XYZ file of C-alpha atoms in Angstrom:
472
model
C -3.041 19.636 34.634
C -6.333 20.944 33.278
C -5.685 24.534 34.321
C -2.320 24.408 32.542
C -3.353 23.060 29.150
C -1.821 26.043 27.361
C 1.700 27.405 27.413
C 0.334 30.834 28.235
C -1.549 29.612 31.315
C 1.405 27.527 32.461
C 3.745 30.523 32.204
C 1.322 32.559 34.297
C 1.268 29.794 36.894
C 5.046 29.573 36.970
C 5.493 33.331 37.357
C 2.903 33.478 40.152
C 4.486 30.512 41.987
C 1.263 28.510 41.630
C 3.192 25.626 40.105
C 6.846 24.732 39.630
C 8.522 23.674 36.426
C 9.335 20.366 38.103
C 5.652 19.745 38.838
C 4.660 20.745 35.318
C 7.268 18.514 33.699
C 6.571 15.561 36.037
C 2.905 15.687 35.083
C 3.863 15.775 31.410
C 6.184 12.795 31.909
C 3.447 10.832 33.703
C 0.968 11.608 30.940
C 3.437 10.557 28.276
C 4.173 7.280 30.018
C 0.514 6.450 30.559
C -0.579 7.115 26.960
C 2.529 6.522 24.850
C 2.067 2.794 24.303
C -1.527 3.271 23.178
C -1.106 6.438 21.101
C 2.462 6.246 19.749
C 3.542 9.730 20.842
C 7.281 9.253 21.229
C 10.197 7.650 19.445
C 12.366 8.441 22.475
C 11.628 10.037 25.853
C 14.265 12.102 27.646
C 12.775 11.962 31.135
C 15.943 12.496 33.151
C 17.202 15.279 30.895
C 13.785 16.916 31.213
C 13.869 16.691 34.996
C 17.295 18.343 35.065
C 16.105 21.148 32.774
C 12.986 21.652 34.913
C 15.102 21.975 38.054
C 17.269 24.552 36.300
C 14.136 26.475 35.296
C 12.903 26.449 38.894
C 16.235 27.887 39.982
C 15.750 30.800 37.564
C 12.308 31.552 38.989
C 13.517 31.144 42.596
C 16.402 33.554 42.038
C 14.077 36.194 40.664
C 15.985 36.280 37.390
C 14.198 37.259 34.193
C 12.779 33.992 32.803
C 12.944 33.052 29.162
C 9.806 33.140 27.061
C 9.423 29.376 27.501
C 11.089 28.917 30.885
C 10.055 25.552 32.304
C 7.643 24.600 29.497
C 7.735 20.924 28.382
C 8.193 20.613 24.623
C 8.322 17.713 22.148
C 10.573 17.655 19.077
C 9.629 15.849 15.868
C 12.184 13.143 15.212
C 13.555 14.582 12.016
C 15.058 17.521 13.942
C 18.322 16.995 15.795
C 18.841 17.301 19.548
C 21.895 16.716 21.739
C 20.080 14.162 23.893
C 20.054 11.385 21.320
C 20.029 10.205 17.748
C 17.579 11.299 15.087
C 15.850 8.444 13.252
C 13.380 10.127 10.882
C 11.358 7.036 11.909
C 13.328 5.067 9.349
C 15.704 2.125 9.265
C 17.662 3.937 6.583
C 18.912 7.204 8.117
C 22.518 7.068 9.322
C 22.274 7.177 13.118
C 25.551 9.101 13.398
C 24.120 12.082 11.484
C 22.151 13.706 14.314
C 24.766 13.487 17.081
C 27.347 14.980 14.722
C 25.163 18.094 14.409
C 23.912 18.444 17.983
C 20.998 20.777 18.533
C 19.310 22.125 15.426
C 19.066 25.918 15.392
C 15.390 25.823 16.370
C 16.039 23.431 19.262
C 18.866 25.621 20.525
C 16.551 28.617 20.422
C 13.858 26.773 22.393
C 16.429 25.673 24.940
C 17.917 29.168 25.232
C 14.387 30.449 25.967
C 14.108 27.988 28.874
C 12.148 25.267 27.089
C 12.355 21.730 28.482
C 12.815 19.048 25.822
C 10.848 15.940 26.828
C 11.674 13.721 23.864
C 11.574 13.002 20.142
C 8.095 12.501 18.688
C 6.806 10.127 16.049
C 6.599 11.078 12.408
C 6.032 9.339 9.122
C 9.200 7.973 7.556
C 11.264 10.952 6.405
C 8.129 13.089 6.994
C 6.213 11.534 4.119
C 3.635 8.826 3.530
C 1.617 6.894 6.124
C 2.355 4.383 8.907
C 3.801 0.976 8.074
C 2.927 -1.895 10.444
C 5.782 -4.027 9.085
C 8.457 -1.685 10.463
C 9.621 -1.539 14.112
C 8.233 1.903 14.936
C 5.207 3.150 16.901
C 1.912 3.714 15.087
C 0.597 7.174 16.067
C -3.089 7.146 16.986
C -5.629 9.879 17.512
C -6.647 10.641 21.129
C -10.191 11.432 19.973
C -10.542 7.887 18.650
C -7.589 5.528 18.647
C -8.848 3.722 15.554
C -8.134 6.937 13.653
C -4.892 8.507 12.484
C -3.319 11.635 13.942
C -2.546 13.038 10.528
C 1.022 13.404 9.414
C 3.724 13.749 9.310
C 4.097 15.648 12.616
C 2.016 12.945 14.243
C 3.519 12.595 17.711
C 3.753 16.329 18.209
C 0.051 16.553 17.349
C -1.213 13.883 19.732
C 1.394 14.802 22.355
C 0.096 18.354 22.622
C -3.508 17.159 22.500
C -2.962 14.816 25.459
C -0.703 17.031 27.585
C 2.403 14.869 27.158
C 3.952 18.299 26.521
C 2.456 21.760 26.062
C 4.033 22.639 22.734
C 6.327 21.176 20.157
C 7.986 21.340 16.796
C 6.540 19.993 13.597
C 7.623 20.304 10.003
C 5.463 21.098 7.001
C 6.179 20.321 3.344
C 2.601 19.819 2.178
C 0.597 20.196 5.385
C 2.459 18.142 7.974
C 1.947 20.695 10.763
C -1.567 21.768 9.864
C -3.150 18.371 9.200
C -2.147 16.827 12.566
C -3.197 20.088 14.233
C -6.637 19.853 12.605
C -7.053 16.113 13.201
C -5.950 16.296 16.850
C -7.840 19.480 17.752
C -4.883 21.799 18.410
C -3.262 24.805 16.700
C -0.302 24.699 14.329
C 1.527 27.255 12.210
C 3.438 26.978 8.966
C 5.234 30.318 8.865
C 6.437 32.010 5.673
C 9.063 29.987 3.829
C 12.407 31.222 5.159
C 11.035 32.738 8.381
C 12.281 29.876 10.601
C 15.710 28.313 9.900
C 15.569 24.601 9.103
C 19.213 23.544 9.378
C 19.501 20.417 11.497
C 16.318 19.003 9.972
C 16.236 15.992 7.655
C 15.071 17.403 4.305
C 12.046 16.267 2.345
C 11.435 19.033 -0.199
C 14.237 21.582 -0.114
C 12.143 24.453 -1.465
C 8.969 23.516 0.446
C 10.070 22.469 3.947
C 9.136 24.513 7.008
C 9.670 24.052 10.752
C 6.977 25.497 12.973
C 5.157 25.474 16.306
C 2.303 23.234 17.388
C 0.428 23.988 20.602
C -3.047 24.274 22.073
C -3.690 27.868 21.093
C -2.766 30.536 18.577
C -1.357 32.556 21.491
C 0.939 29.649 22.330
C 2.049 29.468 18.695
C 2.832 33.194 18.848
C 5.008 32.670 21.926
C 6.877 29.841 20.250
C 7.277 31.668 16.946
C 8.766 34.641 18.819
C 11.536 32.272 19.872
C 11.901 30.334 16.616
C 11.774 33.112 14.007
C 14.766 34.964 12.677
C 17.644 34.599 10.268
C 20.462 32.122 10.725
C 23.302 31.810 8.198
C 23.384 28.010 8.533
C 20.216 27.785 6.422
C 20.608 28.924 2.826
C 16.826 29.402 2.598
C 16.523 31.584 5.718
C 15.401 35.143 5.047
C 16.891 38.063 6.949
C 13.662 39.888 7.735
C 12.613 41.776 10.893
C 10.731 39.699 13.466
C 7.796 41.618 14.966
C 6.424 41.342 18.499
C 3.779 38.711 17.831
C 2.123 38.954 21.240
C 1.580 42.709 21.045
C -0.903 42.309 18.199
C -3.163 39.840 20.041
C -5.861 42.353 20.935
C -9.002 40.338 20.223
C -10.286 43.149 17.978
C -10.688 42.468 14.260
C -12.391 45.744 13.382
C -11.743 46.639 9.761
C -9.970 43.385 8.934
C -10.880 42.090 5.480
C -11.430 38.335 5.416
C -11.718 36.395 2.171
C -13.478 33.045 2.477
C -12.477 30.507 -0.113
C -15.561 29.099 -1.843
C -16.196 25.597 -0.574
C -17.227 23.805 -3.771
C -13.691 22.694 -4.589
C -13.021 21.581 -1.015
C -15.979 19.437 -0.062
C -17.329 17.561 -3.087
C -16.961 13.790 -2.981
C -14.241 13.897 -0.324
C -15.895 16.128 2.270
C -18.010 16.105 5.384
C -21.055 18.371 5.538
C -20.019 19.301 9.075
C -17.033 21.130 7.566
C -19.288 23.583 5.735
C -21.352 24.329 8.835
C -18.283 24.656 11.055
C -16.550 27.075 8.691
C -19.683 29.183 8.312
C -20.002 29.369 12.093
C -16.332 30.300 12.450
C -16.616 33.055 9.863
C -19.652 34.402 11.719
C -17.491 34.719 14.832
C -14.906 36.691 12.854
C -17.680 38.990 11.639
C -18.864 39.528 15.213
C -15.318 40.553 16.095
C -15.392 43.322 13.481
C -14.109 41.687 10.312
C -15.718 42.218 6.927
C -16.169 39.049 4.925
C -16.179 38.394 1.176
C -16.022 35.216 -0.909
C -13.171 34.472 -3.261
C -11.797 31.585 -5.288
C -8.186 30.495 -5.034
C -6.482 30.771 -8.435
C -4.739 27.789 -10.054
C -5.853 25.493 -7.230
C -5.303 22.180 -9.021
C -2.172 23.408 -10.774
C -0.464 24.567 -7.566
C -1.299 21.366 -5.733
C 0.218 19.467 -8.643
C 3.278 21.718 -8.529
C 3.765 20.895 -4.839
C 3.500 17.189 -5.598
C 5.996 17.285 -8.488
C 8.411 19.487 -6.541
C 8.334 17.598 -3.243
C 8.659 14.167 -4.811
C 11.427 15.258 -7.161
C 13.416 16.961 -4.417
C 12.895 13.989 -2.096
C 13.999 11.563 -4.800
C 17.179 13.582 -5.313
C 17.963 13.017 -1.618
C 16.944 9.353 -1.456
C 18.087 7.990 -4.823
C 21.365 6.464 -3.545
C 19.646 4.676 -0.659
C 16.749 3.590 -2.864
C 19.258 1.643 -4.937
C 20.782 -0.181 -1.969
C 18.126 -0.082 0.801
C 14.835 -0.349 -1.120
C 13.299 -2.967 1.176
C 14.129 -1.001 4.316
C 11.897 1.906 3.311
C 8.207 2.143 4.228
C 5.886 1.007 1.439
C 4.322 4.480 1.154
C 7.765 6.100 0.921
C 8.678 3.807 -1.934
C 5.360 4.507 -3.647
C 5.344 8.277 -3.121
C 8.972 9.316 -3.469
C 9.669 6.580 -5.994
C 6.969 7.956 -8.299
C 9.330 10.837 -9.072
C 11.078 8.610 -11.615
C 8.120 9.380 -13.882
C 8.874 13.121 -13.790
C 11.294 14.741 -16.193
C 13.555 17.709 -15.649
C 11.111 19.666 -17.771
C 8.288 18.677 -15.397
C 10.235 20.012 -12.453
C 11.051 23.288 -14.188
C 7.443 23.705 -15.257
C 6.314 23.162 -11.652
C 8.561 26.032 -10.547
C 7.096 28.259 -13.255
C 3.592 27.406 -12.041
C 4.633 28.298 -8.495
C 5.823 31.757 -9.609
C 2.598 32.380 -11.507
C 0.639 31.235 -8.483
C 2.557 33.510 -6.133
C 1.724 36.528 -8.265
C -1.938 35.540 -8.487
C -2.227 35.008 -4.729
C -0.505 38.338 -4.098
C -3.244 39.896 -6.221
C -5.896 38.446 -3.916
C -4.266 40.153 -0.953
C -4.772 43.516 -2.584
C -8.427 43.163 -1.581
C -8.250 41.084 1.624
C -5.968 40.829 4.640
C -6.696 37.194 5.468
C -7.929 34.141 3.566
C -9.690 31.344 5.431
C -10.341 27.805 4.205
C -10.957 24.443 5.843
C -7.681 22.780 6.799
C -9.259 19.540 5.611
C -12.744 18.671 4.422
C -13.051 15.729 6.809
C -12.052 14.655 10.288
C -9.250 12.208 10.926
C -9.118 9.167 8.674
C -9.207 5.690 10.156
C -5.947 3.793 10.143
C -7.628 1.232 7.903
C -8.459 3.912 5.321
C -4.776 4.844 5.093
C -4.045 1.467 3.578
C -5.807 2.527 0.383
C -2.930 4.557 -1.068
C -4.849 5.053 -4.293
C -8.074 6.123 -2.609
C -7.649 9.828 -3.239
C -8.327 10.776 0.391
C -5.406 13.219 0.179
C -7.711 15.446 -1.901
C -9.608 16.198 1.305
C -6.561 18.093 2.632
C -6.217 21.750 1.665
C -2.741 22.608 2.789
C -0.197 21.915 0.045
C -1.432 24.847 -2.071
C 0.183 27.180 0.477
C 3.490 25.317 0.432
C 3.685 25.980 -3.302
C 3.411 29.737 -2.825
C 5.059 30.011 0.618
C 2.448 32.088 2.462
C 2.064 31.592 6.221
C -0.892 29.419 7.228
C -2.266 28.755 10.711
C -4.686 25.939 11.546
C -6.982 26.319 14.559
C -9.783 24.018 15.761
C -13.250 25.096 14.560
C -15.594 22.299 15.634
C -16.293 18.608 15.254
C -17.743 16.067 12.871
C -20.878 14.125 13.775
C -18.536 11.383 14.993
C -16.836 13.797 17.401
C -13.597 14.227 15.455
C -11.975 17.691 15.359
C -12.094 19.994 12.331
C -9.665 22.799 11.557
C -9.870 26.268 10.020
C -6.862 27.444 8.016
C -5.959 31.151 8.285
C -3.604 32.466 5.601
C -1.916 35.867 5.336
C 0.623 37.726 3.230
C 4.261 36.583 3.313
C 5.949 37.506 6.599
C 2.635 38.670 8.084
C 2.235 35.804 10.531
C 1.221 38.432 13.096
C -2.140 39.024 11.408
C -2.945 35.325 11.145
C -2.072 34.803 14.800
C -4.207 37.820 15.708
C -7.200 36.320 13.900
C -6.676 32.871 15.414
C -6.267 34.226 18.933
C -9.307 36.496 18.644
C -11.381 33.538 17.422
C -10.182 31.401 20.320
C -11.243 34.060 22.831
C -14.790 33.433 21.619
C -14.628 29.632 21.324
C -13.254 26.752 23.362
C -12.596 24.072 20.742
C -8.835 24.430 21.306
C -9.060 23.470 24.982
C -11.533 20.613 24.608
C -10.128 17.399 26.075
C -10.085 14.292 23.923
C -11.780 11.166 25.352
C -8.515 9.326 25.966
C -7.097 12.377 27.709
C -10.182 12.720 29.898
C -9.837 9.061 30.861
C -6.183 9.589 31.794
C -7.032 12.710 33.810
C -9.635 10.812 35.843
C -7.294 7.886 36.485
C -4.585 10.139 37.910
């Protein structure tokens, strides 16, 4: 499997008849089975459905027909997004199990399937895509393949560790405050939150109506570009979807950053008491690579940093509470503790608080747009630290969430890509966040892909994955 860690490499192998979709999917199924119990990758595996889809993909290649962009590629779907194969649980005892089957495939799943993607199963999340694991509930606890005593990040946890281990080559996550980018950073893979409205989110259990995104998670920025090519585009079923042209994302992946203006967010606000010194060194080294590729680099400070993070918190919790209030009244004990604590805190917010948060978001959008008059890309750490231990997650008041630098971009809606940029002293992955103008995902993917041509962090194999590879 090593030579087919990325979607791009696997597609090359399939087109050149070096491997079949059946072989690729069988290896993914074997990997999932061998590591699932230990790492909590899946809520449900669809092995037989995946085998049937792989056989159909092989028939396309054998007939010489034009394959889809993802023909024969095994993919995992976060279990808050509906699929025809089975129910959607949102990893909760509360969600009505008849909801998902009544919808069938979400728009994004249908698009993956139409492109030839093979759905291997539904991946673990945090309850309703918020909070942290709860050992008192009957759901898997997602663990990090770099150290199983550590968390994957959330809430797209199973998609993160599934890609990192090869249980599938790409997958869908969702992102309301960082839930694609944090698991990508913690698990050592790539993940993209596109511009708000770029990817339709109908068929997805909502968390924050004005903040939610669906996006790709995969080994590389190139893989994310392939997936986004399939996922992006207007659909009338989503009231938030924007009818904007979708560019050819792969065409721009030239490896040349000559003339690109990169703004590096000053690190003082990111590291502080909740950071790892390795983050500073890793980001400096990553920026040096961008300079070698032709980019010009300047420092900048993100405006209204604390205010916009607060606006995301007020907005997401208020919008989530609006969705959950009826069930909170009747099913309080069935919710995860962290869901009760987080979403339930919205009772302290007033309508005026919510309105003020939206005003702050508009001010922030204008201020961020002003930054992009002078730069083409902004880079920051995705998080100031490597993956937290599962024990540390129990301290809900510990403030560790301040080490994550993702929710700022949900407030303003800009696209943000996380790519691996190195490791902590303990060998845990670190991520670099690459942010661009609204609907300019192409530039962020170009930067990420160019960086990954010069580095190999994104294809490093986690210890548990190396162990599994040797055993098979």
